[in-house]
Tab-separated table of C-alpha atoms in Angstrom:
chain	number	residue	atom	x	y	z
A	1378	MET	CA	111.992	185.832	198.686
A	1379	ILE	CA	109.748	186.678	195.697
A	1380	SER	CA	107.953	184.133	193.539
A	1381	VAL	CA	105.610	185.154	190.731
A	1382	LYS	CA	103.796	182.535	188.668
A	1383	GLY	CA	101.472	182.887	185.692
A	1384	LEU	CA	100.805	186.591	186.226
A	1385	TYR	CA	98.435	188.358	183.857
A	1386	LYS	CA	97.277	191.978	183.886
A	1387	SER	CA	95.147	193.851	181.367
A	1388	PHE	CA	93.649	197.312	181.223
A	1389	GLY	CA	90.471	196.899	179.218
A	1390	ASP	CA	91.404	195.044	176.039
A	1391	ASN	CA	95.075	195.965	176.407
A	1392	ALA	CA	97.083	193.034	177.772
A	1393	ILE	CA	100.052	194.467	179.712
A	1394	LEU	CA	101.466	191.382	181.459
A	1395	LYS	CA	101.252	187.980	179.783
A	1396	ASN	CA	102.050	184.897	181.849
A	1397	ILE	CA	104.929	186.347	183.895
A	1398	ASP	CA	107.074	183.939	185.936
A	1399	LEU	CA	109.710	185.504	188.177
A	1400	GLU	CA	111.949	184.363	191.034
A	1401	VAL	CA	114.016	186.725	193.209
A	1402	SER	CA	116.261	185.254	195.896
A	1403	LYS	CA	116.823	186.830	199.289
A	1404	GLY	CA	119.662	189.357	199.244
A	1405	GLU	CA	119.675	189.719	195.464
A	1406	THR	CA	119.244	192.810	193.304
A	1407	THR	CA	117.090	192.172	190.252
A	1408	VAL	CA	117.004	194.888	187.605
A	1409	ILE	CA	114.181	195.053	185.057
A	1410	ILE	CA	114.926	196.768	181.747
A	1411	GLY	CA	112.987	197.170	178.529
A	1412	PRO	CA	111.331	199.712	176.230
A	1413	SER	CA	108.527	201.988	177.366
A	1414	GLY	CA	105.230	200.135	177.447
A	1415	SER	CA	106.842	196.738	177.979
A	1416	GLY	CA	105.108	196.171	181.325
A	1417	LYS	CA	108.004	196.894	183.694
A	1418	THR	CA	106.241	199.370	185.959
A	1419	THR	CA	102.978	197.429	185.913
A	1420	LEU	CA	104.831	194.332	187.107
A	1421	LEU	CA	106.438	196.328	189.908
A	1422	ARG	CA	103.090	197.834	190.924
A	1423	CYS	CA	101.541	194.353	190.985
A	1424	LEU	CA	104.232	193.209	193.419
A	1425	ASN	CA	103.060	195.921	195.839
A	1426	LEU	CA	99.381	195.479	194.876
A	1427	LEU	CA	99.089	199.041	193.649
A	1428	GLU	CA	97.642	197.186	190.663
A	1429	THR	CA	95.664	193.985	191.142
A	1430	PRO	CA	96.632	191.171	188.760
A	1431	ASP	CA	93.897	189.437	186.765
A	1432	ARG	CA	95.368	185.958	187.252
A	1433	GLY	CA	98.391	184.332	188.794
A	1434	THR	CA	100.214	184.010	192.090
A	1435	ILE	CA	102.514	186.353	194.010
A	1436	LYS	CA	104.485	185.206	197.031
A	1437	ILE	CA	106.718	187.573	199.000
A	1438	GLY	CA	108.327	186.093	202.066
A	1439	GLU	CA	105.712	183.943	203.770
A	1440	ASN	CA	102.751	185.800	202.252
A	1441	GLU	CA	101.161	184.282	199.166
A	1442	LEU	CA	98.204	185.641	197.201
A	1443	ASN	CA	96.319	183.952	194.377
A	1444	PHE	CA	94.378	185.935	191.793
A	1445	ASP	CA	91.535	184.579	189.691
A	1446	GLY	CA	89.904	187.804	188.506
A	1447	LYS	CA	86.753	187.056	190.496
A	1448	SER	CA	87.439	186.810	194.223
A	1449	LYS	CA	88.035	190.065	196.074
A	1450	LEU	CA	91.191	190.162	198.176
A	1451	LYS	CA	90.861	190.709	201.885
A	1452	GLN	CA	92.349	194.001	203.050
A	1453	SER	CA	94.286	192.143	205.748
A	1454	ALA	CA	95.984	189.993	203.081
A	1455	ILE	CA	96.895	193.060	201.036
A	1456	LEU	CA	98.361	194.824	204.075
A	1457	ALA	CA	100.320	191.716	205.080
A	1458	LEU	CA	101.981	191.560	201.664
A	1459	ARG	CA	102.611	195.298	201.532
A	1460	LYS	CA	104.233	195.181	204.953
A	1461	ASN	CA	106.997	193.116	203.351
A	1462	THR	CA	107.686	195.690	200.640
A	1463	GLY	CA	108.870	199.267	200.491
A	1464	MET	CA	108.453	201.272	197.303
A	1465	VAL	CA	110.410	204.205	195.904
A	1466	PHE	CA	108.736	206.038	193.024
A	1467	GLN	CA	109.886	208.312	190.196
A	1468	GLY	CA	108.421	211.259	192.079
A	1469	PHE	CA	109.579	211.646	195.641
A	1470	HIS	CA	106.139	212.071	197.256
A	1471	LEU	CA	107.479	213.671	200.417
A	1472	PHE	CA	105.063	215.529	202.694
A	1473	PRO	CA	105.899	219.185	201.930
A	1474	HIS	CA	104.821	220.398	205.381
A	1475	LYS	CA	107.145	217.963	207.184
A	1476	THR	CA	110.916	217.983	207.578
A	1477	ALA	CA	113.114	215.158	206.296
A	1478	VAL	CA	113.208	213.481	209.691
A	1479	GLU	CA	109.444	213.896	210.143
A	1480	ASN	CA	108.788	212.309	206.746
A	1481	ILE	CA	110.747	209.242	207.840
A	1482	MET	CA	109.023	209.149	211.229
A	1483	GLU	CA	105.472	209.288	209.859
A	1484	GLY	CA	104.979	205.674	208.771
A	1485	GLN	CA	106.842	204.328	211.768
A	1486	VAL	CA	104.454	206.087	214.163
A	1487	THR	CA	101.183	205.570	212.272
A	1488	VAL	CA	101.743	202.048	210.890
A	1489	LEU	CA	104.385	200.399	213.074
A	1490	LYS	CA	103.082	202.168	216.201
A	1491	ARG	CA	106.547	203.151	217.349
A	1492	SER	CA	106.954	205.930	219.873
A	1493	LYS	CA	107.966	209.289	218.455
A	1494	GLN	CA	111.366	209.037	220.132
A	1495	GLU	CA	112.003	205.563	218.744
A	1496	ALA	CA	110.895	206.688	215.282
A	1497	TYR	CA	113.070	209.787	215.498
A	1498	ASP	CA	116.141	207.795	216.524
A	1499	ARG	CA	115.617	205.365	213.639
A	1500	ALA	CA	115.064	208.217	211.173
A	1501	VAL	CA	118.315	209.922	212.196
A	1502	VAL	CA	120.257	206.676	211.708
A	1503	LEU	CA	118.764	206.238	208.238
A	1504	LEU	CA	119.430	209.834	207.229
A	1505	GLU	CA	123.048	209.299	208.160
A	1506	LYS	CA	123.051	206.101	206.100
A	1507	VAL	CA	121.921	207.987	202.983
A	1508	GLY	CA	124.339	210.853	203.633
A	1509	LEU	CA	121.817	213.436	204.819
A	1510	ALA	CA	122.298	213.668	208.579
A	1511	ASN	CA	122.826	217.414	208.241
A	1512	LYS	CA	119.491	217.851	206.424
A	1513	LYS	CA	117.201	216.269	209.006
A	1514	ASP	CA	115.380	219.525	209.765
A	1515	SER	CA	115.083	220.637	206.134
A	1516	TYR	CA	111.762	220.735	204.270
A	1517	SER	CA	111.432	219.203	200.820
A	1518	HIS	CA	111.573	222.570	199.036
A	1519	GLU	CA	114.964	223.123	200.670
A	1520	LEU	CA	116.349	219.851	199.270
A	1521	SER	CA	117.616	219.016	195.797
A	1522	GLY	CA	115.858	216.303	193.823
A	1523	GLY	CA	118.617	213.826	194.647
A	1524	GLN	CA	118.350	214.644	198.332
A	1525	GLN	CA	114.562	214.256	198.259
A	1526	GLN	CA	114.891	210.851	196.632
A	1527	ARG	CA	117.417	209.755	199.249
A	1528	VAL	CA	114.953	210.807	201.964
A	1529	ALA	CA	112.309	208.734	200.150
A	1530	ILE	CA	114.636	205.714	200.215
A	1531	ALA	CA	115.281	206.230	203.932
A	1532	ARG	CA	111.527	206.491	204.503
A	1533	ALA	CA	110.946	203.172	202.731
A	1534	MET	CA	113.744	201.515	204.714
A	1535	ALA	CA	112.313	202.802	207.998
A	1536	MET	CA	109.409	200.377	207.639
A	1537	GLU	CA	111.947	197.515	207.671
A	1538	PRO	CA	110.611	195.772	204.565
A	1539	GLU	CA	112.011	192.489	203.321
A	1540	VAL	CA	112.046	193.865	199.773
A	1541	LEU	CA	112.614	197.327	198.295
A	1542	LEU	CA	110.953	198.129	194.958
A	1543	PHE	CA	112.297	201.004	192.854
A	1544	ASP	CA	110.359	202.456	189.912
A	1545	GLU	CA	112.722	204.562	187.784
A	1546	PRO	CA	114.133	206.267	190.900
A	1547	THR	CA	116.515	208.522	188.965
A	1548	SER	CA	114.433	209.387	185.885
A	1549	ALA	CA	113.500	212.846	187.205
A	1550	LEU	CA	117.081	213.735	188.138
A	1551	ASP	CA	119.999	215.207	186.248
A	1552	PRO	CA	123.101	212.971	186.008
A	1553	GLU	CA	124.903	214.457	189.011
A	1554	LEU	CA	121.909	214.114	191.328
A	1555	ALA	CA	121.112	210.672	189.929
A	1556	ALA	CA	124.630	209.561	190.867
A	1557	GLU	CA	123.890	210.381	194.532
A	1558	VAL	CA	120.860	208.096	194.503
A	1559	ILE	CA	122.630	205.328	192.570
A	1560	LYS	CA	125.416	205.288	195.182
A	1561	VAL	CA	122.894	204.710	197.980
A	1562	MET	CA	121.246	201.914	195.976
A	1563	LYS	CA	124.596	200.248	195.259
A	1564	ASP	CA	125.446	200.379	198.966
A	1565	LEU	CA	122.126	198.714	199.805
A	1566	SER	CA	122.797	196.036	197.196
A	1567	LYS	CA	126.230	195.315	198.666
A	1568	GLU	CA	124.667	195.038	202.127
A	1569	GLY	CA	122.319	192.310	200.882
A	1570	MET	CA	119.037	194.193	200.686
A	1571	THR	CA	116.609	192.368	198.397
A	1572	MET	CA	115.728	194.844	195.646
A	1573	VAL	CA	113.755	194.900	192.415
A	1574	VAL	CA	114.664	197.930	190.307
A	1575	VAL	CA	113.028	199.223	187.122
A	1576	THR	CA	115.541	201.534	185.470
A	1577	HIS	CA	117.055	202.803	182.245
A	1578	LYS	CA	120.448	203.122	183.956
A	1579	MET	CA	122.327	200.316	182.254
A	1580	SER	CA	125.474	201.087	184.258
A	1581	PHE	CA	123.601	200.313	187.481
A	1582	ALA	CA	122.271	197.078	185.996
A	1583	ARG	CA	125.776	196.039	184.954
A	1584	GLU	CA	127.440	196.887	188.249
A	1585	ALA	CA	124.850	196.129	190.937
A	1586	ALA	CA	122.444	193.509	189.585
A	1587	HIS	CA	122.641	189.820	190.344
A	1588	LYS	CA	120.018	189.243	187.662
A	1589	VAL	CA	118.825	191.388	184.761
A	1590	ILE	CA	115.382	190.878	183.262
A	1591	PHE	CA	114.555	192.198	179.804
A	1592	MET	CA	110.838	192.719	179.123
A	1593	ASP	CA	109.148	193.483	175.844
A	1594	GLN	CA	105.443	193.588	174.964
A	1595	GLY	CA	104.367	192.197	178.325
A	1596	VAL	CA	106.613	189.145	178.480
A	1597	ILE	CA	110.018	188.357	179.945
A	1598	VAL	CA	112.263	187.866	176.929
A	1599	GLU	CA	115.467	187.136	178.823
A	1600	ALA	CA	116.503	186.765	182.475
A	1601	ASP	CA	120.136	186.130	183.269
A	1602	THR	CA	123.331	187.554	184.749
A	1603	PRO	CA	124.411	191.046	183.670
A	1604	GLN	CA	127.340	189.568	181.734
A	1605	GLN	CA	125.077	187.250	179.766
A	1606	VAL	CA	122.441	189.903	179.088
A	1607	PHE	CA	124.806	192.708	178.090
A	1608	ASP	CA	127.699	190.863	176.501
A	1609	ASN	CA	126.639	187.400	175.375
A	1610	THR	CA	122.960	187.494	174.464
A	1611	SER	CA	121.848	185.902	171.218
A	1612	ASN	CA	118.395	187.509	171.382
A	1613	GLU	CA	118.025	189.946	168.509
A	1614	ARG	CA	115.321	192.072	170.196
A	1615	LEU	CA	117.527	192.562	173.263
A	1616	LYS	CA	120.519	193.429	171.061
A	1617	GLN	CA	118.412	196.031	169.257
A	1618	PHE	CA	117.254	197.552	172.553
A	1619	LEU	CA	120.775	197.764	173.984
A	1620	SER	CA	122.131	199.319	170.787
A	1621	ILE	CA	119.907	202.400	171.108
A	1622	ILE	CA	119.862	202.983	174.862
A	1623	ASP	CA	122.528	204.816	176.821
């Protein structure tokens, strides 16, 4: 489903990603962990082309893009790749002047060109899926942080992406509200949604991931099953990281 080869990304003289190779199979949940500044979020943003890699190849589904640092990407190629991905950010980024159901309808109507009725029907189904059917007419200021993030997940799912990307989706939430979001993500994982998740929630990585990737200083240090990464690793840097994180 996702294939990344030889990916490099720098900001000025600061090399953030250094020769990243990554494979994610269809239906799998891949969790990326690592210290701040290790390149986790930059890698995720490259997958959705919110950041343009300097070199390397990204393939998602049938769409493949090659980067050489010189040629400018065609907008049509960018949109084709983005159409395969949905992204959920740390902040919820809901439209404050729209209700929950209207937030989920927006992209369906403007991008997928669905009728308002079709978009509404799909939005209601997704709100029920994330446990918020009774909040469909609520505005963002009337929702808790956990509820807003669940609306954001429903909004991403409404575009019917092949892959969902999550960038620290619970970092702005207290533990109780974070648990609401984690439950929705675990349900999606069990249903076979292909997901790439950057998180500091080690419990989610243990319980929901098919593969855990540990990054440090712009490289992938280890990529293996949760059991191998958390319980059987011989890598001293990974052991140090796990010893100080909750």
